[in-house]
Coordinates of C-alpha atoms in Angstrom, one line a residue:
X228 CA 36.9 14.0 2.0
X229 CA 34.2 11.4 2.4
X230 CA 33.9 12.1 6.1
X231 CA 33.6 15.9 5.5
X232 CA 31.0 15.3 2.8
X233 CA 29.0 13.0 5.0
X234 CA 29.2 15.4 7.9
X235 CA 28.1 18.3 5.7
X236 CA 25.2 16.3 4.3
X237 CA 24.1 15.4 7.8
X238 CA 24.4 19.1 8.9
X239 CA 22.4 20.2 5.9
X240 CA 19.5 17.8 6.5
X241 CA 17.7 19.8 9.2
X242 CA 17.7 22.9 7.0
X243 CA 16.4 20.8 4.1
X244 CA 13.6 19.5 6.4
X245 CA 12.6 23.1 7.2
X246 CA 11.9 23.7 3.6
X247 CA 9.0 21.2 3.8
X248 CA 7.5 22.8 6.9
X249 CA 5.4 25.5 5.1
X250 CA 3.8 22.8 2.9
X251 CA 3.1 20.6 5.9
X252 CA 1.5 23.5 7.8
X253 CA -0.6 24.3 4.8
X254 CA -1.9 20.8 4.6
X255 CA -2.6 20.7 8.3
X256 CA -4.5 24.0 8.1
X257 CA -6.5 23.5 4.9
X258 CA -7.1 19.7 5.0
X259 CA -6.7 18.0 8.3
X260 CA -8.1 20.9 10.3
X261 CA -11.4 21.1 8.5
X262 CA -11.6 17.3 8.6
X263 CA -11.2 17.2 12.4
X264 CA -13.9 19.9 12.6
X265 CA -16.3 17.9 10.5
X266 CA -15.6 14.8 12.5
X267 CA -16.5 16.8 15.6
X268 CA -19.8 17.9 14.0
X269 CA -20.6 14.3 13.1
X270 CA -20.7 13.5 16.9
X271 CA -23.4 16.1 17.5
X272 CA -27.1 15.4 17.4
X273 CA -29.7 16.8 15.0
X274 CA -32.8 18.6 16.1
X275 CA -35.6 19.9 13.8
X276 CA -35.9 23.1 15.9
X277 CA -32.3 23.7 17.0
X278 CA -30.7 22.0 13.9
X279 CA -27.6 20.9 15.8
X280 CA -27.2 20.0 19.5
X281 CA -23.7 19.7 20.8
X282 CA -23.0 16.2 22.0
X283 CA -20.3 13.5 21.9
X284 CA -22.0 10.4 20.6
X285 CA -21.4 7.9 17.8
X286 CA -25.2 7.4 17.4
X287 CA -25.2 8.9 13.9
X288 CA -22.7 6.3 12.7
X289 CA -24.8 3.5 14.2
X290 CA -28.0 4.8 12.6
X291 CA -26.4 5.3 9.2
X292 CA -24.8 1.9 9.3
X293 CA -28.0 0.1 10.3
X294 CA -30.3 2.0 8.0
X295 CA -31.1 0.0 4.8
X296 CA -31.4 3.2 2.8
X297 CA -27.9 4.2 3.5
X298 CA -26.6 0.7 3.1
X299 CA -28.1 0.6 -0.4
X300 CA -26.5 3.9 -1.2
X301 CA -23.1 2.7 0.0
X302 CA -23.3 -0.5 -2.0
X303 CA -24.5 1.3 -5.1
X304 CA -21.6 3.8 -4.9
X305 CA -19.1 1.0 -4.3
X306 CA -20.5 -1.1 -7.1
X307 CA -20.5 1.8 -9.5
X308 CA -16.9 2.7 -8.6
X309 CA -15.6 -0.8 -9.1
X310 CA -17.5 -1.3 -12.4
X311 CA -16.3 2.1 -13.8
X312 CA -12.7 1.4 -12.7
X313 CA -12.7 -2.0 -14.4
X314 CA -14.3 -0.7 -17.6
X315 CA -12.0 2.3 -17.7
X316 CA -8.9 0.1 -17.3
X317 CA -10.1 -2.1 -20.2
X318 CA -10.8 0.9 -22.5
X319 CA -7.7 2.8 -21.5
X320 CA -5.0 0.2 -21.7
X321 CA -4.8 -0.1 -25.5
X322 CA -4.8 3.7 -25.8
X323 CA -2.1 3.9 -23.1
X324 CA 0.0 1.3 -24.8
X325 CA -0.2 3.2 -28.2
X326 CA 0.6 6.5 -26.5
X327 CA 3.5 5.0 -24.5
X328 CA 5.0 3.5 -27.7
X329 CA 4.4 6.5 -29.9
X330 CA 7.6 7.9 -31.3
X331 CA 6.2 10.6 -33.5
X332 CA 7.0 14.3 -33.1
X333 CA 3.3 14.9 -32.6
X334 CA 3.3 12.9 -29.4
X335 CA 3.1 16.1 -27.3
X336 CA 0.0 17.2 -29.1
X337 CA -1.5 13.7 -28.5
X338 CA -0.8 14.1 -24.8
X339 CA -2.4 17.6 -24.8
X340 CA -5.4 16.2 -26.7
X341 CA -5.7 13.5 -24.0
X342 CA -5.6 16.2 -21.3
X343 CA -7.9 18.6 -23.1
X344 CA -11.2 17.0 -21.7
X345 CA -9.9 17.8 -18.2
X346 CA -10.1 21.5 -19.0
X347 CA -13.9 21.2 -19.2
X348 CA -15.9 21.0 -16.0
X349 CA -17.9 17.9 -15.1
X350 CA -21.2 19.9 -15.2
X351 CA -20.5 21.0 -18.8
X352 CA -19.5 17.4 -19.9
X353 CA -22.6 16.0 -18.2
X354 CA -24.7 18.5 -20.1
X355 CA -23.2 17.3 -23.3
X356 CA -24.1 13.7 -22.4
X357 CA -27.6 14.9 -21.6
X358 CA -27.9 16.3 -25.1
X359 CA -27.0 12.9 -26.5
X360 CA -29.1 10.7 -24.1
X361 CA -32.5 12.5 -24.0
X362 CA -35.5 11.1 -25.9
X363 CA -35.0 13.9 -28.5
X364 CA -31.2 13.7 -28.4
X365 CA -28.8 12.9 -31.1
X366 CA -28.6 9.2 -30.4
X367 CA -32.3 8.6 -30.5
X368 CA -32.8 10.9 -33.5
X369 CA -30.1 9.1 -35.5
X370 CA -31.4 5.6 -34.6
X371 CA -35.0 6.7 -35.5
X372 CA -34.0 8.2 -38.8
X373 CA -32.0 5.0 -39.6
X374 CA -35.1 3.0 -38.8
X375 CA -33.1 0.9 -36.3
X376 CA -35.6 1.5 -33.5
X377 CA -39.4 2.1 -33.5
X378 CA -39.5 4.4 -30.5
X379 CA -37.0 6.5 -28.5
X380 CA -34.8 4.6 -26.1
X381 CA -34.7 5.4 -22.4
X382 CA -31.1 6.5 -21.9
X383 CA -31.3 9.4 -19.5
X384 CA -31.7 8.9 -15.7
X385 CA -30.3 5.3 -15.9
X386 CA -27.3 3.7 -14.3
X387 CA -25.9 3.2 -17.8
X388 CA -25.9 6.9 -18.4
X389 CA -24.0 7.4 -15.2
X390 CA -21.4 4.8 -16.1
X391 CA -20.8 6.5 -19.5
X392 CA -20.5 9.9 -17.9
X393 CA -18.1 8.7 -15.2
X394 CA -15.8 6.9 -17.6
X395 CA -15.6 9.9 -19.8
X396 CA -14.4 12.0 -16.8
X397 CA -11.8 9.5 -15.5
X398 CA -10.5 8.0 -18.7
X399 CA -7.7 10.6 -19.3
X400 CA -6.3 9.9 -15.8
X401 CA -6.0 6.2 -16.5
X402 CA -4.5 6.6 -19.9
X403 CA -1.8 9.0 -18.9
X404 CA -0.9 7.0 -15.7
X405 CA -0.4 3.7 -17.5
X406 CA 1.2 5.4 -20.6
X407 CA 4.0 6.9 -18.4
X408 CA 4.9 3.4 -17.1
X409 CA 4.7 1.7 -20.5
X410 CA 7.0 4.4 -22.0
X411 CA 9.7 3.3 -19.6
X412 CA 9.5 -0.4 -20.6
X413 CA 12.3 -1.2 -23.1
X414 CA 11.1 -2.3 -26.6
X415 CA 13.8 -4.9 -26.6
X416 CA 11.9 -7.0 -24.2
X417 CA 9.0 -7.4 -26.6
X418 CA 11.4 -8.1 -29.4
X419 CA 13.1 -10.8 -27.4
X420 CA 9.8 -12.4 -26.5
X421 CA 8.8 -12.4 -30.2
X422 CA 12.2 -14.0 -31.2
X423 CA 11.6 -16.7 -28.6
X424 CA 8.3 -17.5 -30.3
X425 CA 5.8 -15.7 -28.1
X426 CA 2.6 -14.6 -29.7
X427 CA 1.2 -11.1 -29.4
X428 CA -1.1 -12.2 -26.6
X429 CA 1.8 -13.9 -24.8
X430 CA 3.9 -10.8 -25.1
X431 CA 1.1 -8.7 -23.6
X432 CA 0.4 -11.2 -20.8
X433 CA 3.9 -12.1 -19.8
X434 CA 5.9 -9.0 -20.6
X435 CA 3.8 -5.8 -20.9
X436 CA 1.1 -6.4 -18.3
X437 CA 3.5 -7.5 -15.4
X438 CA 5.9 -4.6 -16.1
X439 CA 3.1 -2.1 -16.4
X440 CA 1.5 -3.3 -13.2
X441 CA 2.6 -0.3 -11.1
X442 CA 0.9 2.1 -13.6
X443 CA -2.2 -0.1 -13.6
X444 CA -2.4 -0.1 -9.8
X445 CA -1.8 3.6 -9.5
X446 CA -4.3 4.5 -12.3
X447 CA -6.9 2.1 -10.8
X448 CA -6.6 3.6 -7.3
X449 CA -6.8 7.1 -8.6
X450 CA -9.9 6.4 -10.8
X451 CA -11.6 4.4 -8.0
X452 CA -11.2 7.4 -5.6
X453 CA -12.7 9.8 -8.2
X454 CA -15.6 7.4 -9.0
X455 CA -16.4 7.0 -5.3
X456 CA -16.7 10.8 -4.9
X457 CA -18.5 11.7 -8.1
X458 CA -21.4 14.2 -7.7
X459 CA -22.4 16.2 -10.8
X460 CA -22.4 13.2 -13.1
X461 CA -24.6 11.1 -10.7
X462 CA -27.0 14.0 -10.2
X463 CA -27.4 15.1 -13.8
X464 CA -27.3 11.8 -15.6
X465 CA -28.7 9.5 -12.9
X466 CA -31.6 11.7 -11.8
X467 CA -33.2 12.2 -8.4
X468 CA -33.9 8.4 -7.9
X469 CA -30.3 7.3 -8.5
X470 CA -28.5 7.8 -5.2
X471 CA -24.8 7.8 -4.6
X472 CA -22.9 8.9 -1.5
X473 CA -21.8 12.4 -2.7
X474 CA -25.4 13.5 -3.6
X475 CA -26.7 12.0 -0.4
X476 CA -24.2 14.0 1.6
X477 CA -25.2 17.2 -0.2
X478 CA -28.9 16.5 0.5
X479 CA -28.2 16.1 4.2
X480 CA -26.1 19.4 4.4
X481 CA -28.1 21.6 2.1
X482 CA -31.7 20.3 1.8
X483 CA -32.1 18.7 5.2
X484 CA -29.9 21.0 7.2
X485 CA -28.8 17.9 9.1
X486 CA -25.1 18.7 9.4
X487 CA -24.3 15.9 11.9
X488 CA -25.7 13.2 9.6
X489 CA -24.1 14.8 6.5
X490 CA -20.7 14.8 8.3
X491 CA -21.3 11.2 9.3
X492 CA -21.9 10.1 5.8
X493 CA -18.9 12.0 4.6
X494 CA -16.6 10.2 7.0
X495 CA -18.3 6.9 6.1
X496 CA -17.5 7.6 2.5
X497 CA -13.9 8.4 3.4
X498 CA -13.6 5.3 5.4
X499 CA -14.9 3.0 2.7
X500 CA -12.7 4.7 0.0
X501 CA -9.6 4.5 2.2
X502 CA -10.2 0.9 3.2
X503 CA -10.5 -0.3 -0.4
X504 CA -7.6 1.9 -1.5
X505 CA -5.3 0.6 1.3
X506 CA -6.4 -3.0 0.8
X507 CA -5.7 -2.8 -2.9
X508 CA -2.3 -1.1 -2.4
X509 CA -1.2 -3.8 0.1
X510 CA -2.5 -6.6 -2.1
X511 CA -0.7 -5.2 -5.2
X512 CA 2.5 -4.6 -3.2
X513 CA 2.6 -8.2 -2.0
X514 CA 1.9 -9.6 -5.4
X515 CA 4.5 -7.3 -7.0
X516 CA 7.2 -8.2 -4.5
X517 CA 6.4 -11.9 -5.0
X518 CA 7.2 -11.6 -8.6

């Protein structure tokens, strides 16, 4: 019986693999194909008169890597992504713990409320932040009427405004990712730690945080990727002087008609994002296995 079952399972495996074929072809056609085409465009040369001259050169990558302007943009994007990821993790963890431990019948409504901001586009949310941050916005008006400030604060078109806007976008992802892991951690472990004399902080540091590490890692990687590729928030809240990679790529493609340089910057952004993501995943995997 076992032999027949094993043989039938092996015989069914090729048919099962064929079920994945349409999805693989779809990914190849809609994702990898355009990326290969864009990589080929990045090897071409830009001409003000002909716009794009077919070539096979990595000169665009060398120029972009050596240009201080693009170096500053890459460092700004990376710094903003790391800062927003860290702040999002700090803000999201208490909410994720509460949601993961919630036993109420209203839990599904809480999850829906957490997901609800994702139904609103980034442009609309950024417009809402603009209504708060302008010199005549709600924040400055309230502070002036309360006589807490003498003149309106400069909140718009600052890095702080971009940080607030990005965190508002990515916060639900972090909360739901960590909450799903905390929900699977048995409560008995916390009770056992409390019975052994562990304080609340010790329970968090020695029990909850290590066991929720997979959710923390997954949520941080997801949020980091989203922060690295933010566009609307950086443009609307940061203004034209605040440069990140996604707006810079848009400027090259649309305003400068420099498709080779735009494609080059896009692949540089992809390379930086993937490098930090892979490095973080490997570092976490090693640390997690060591424990």
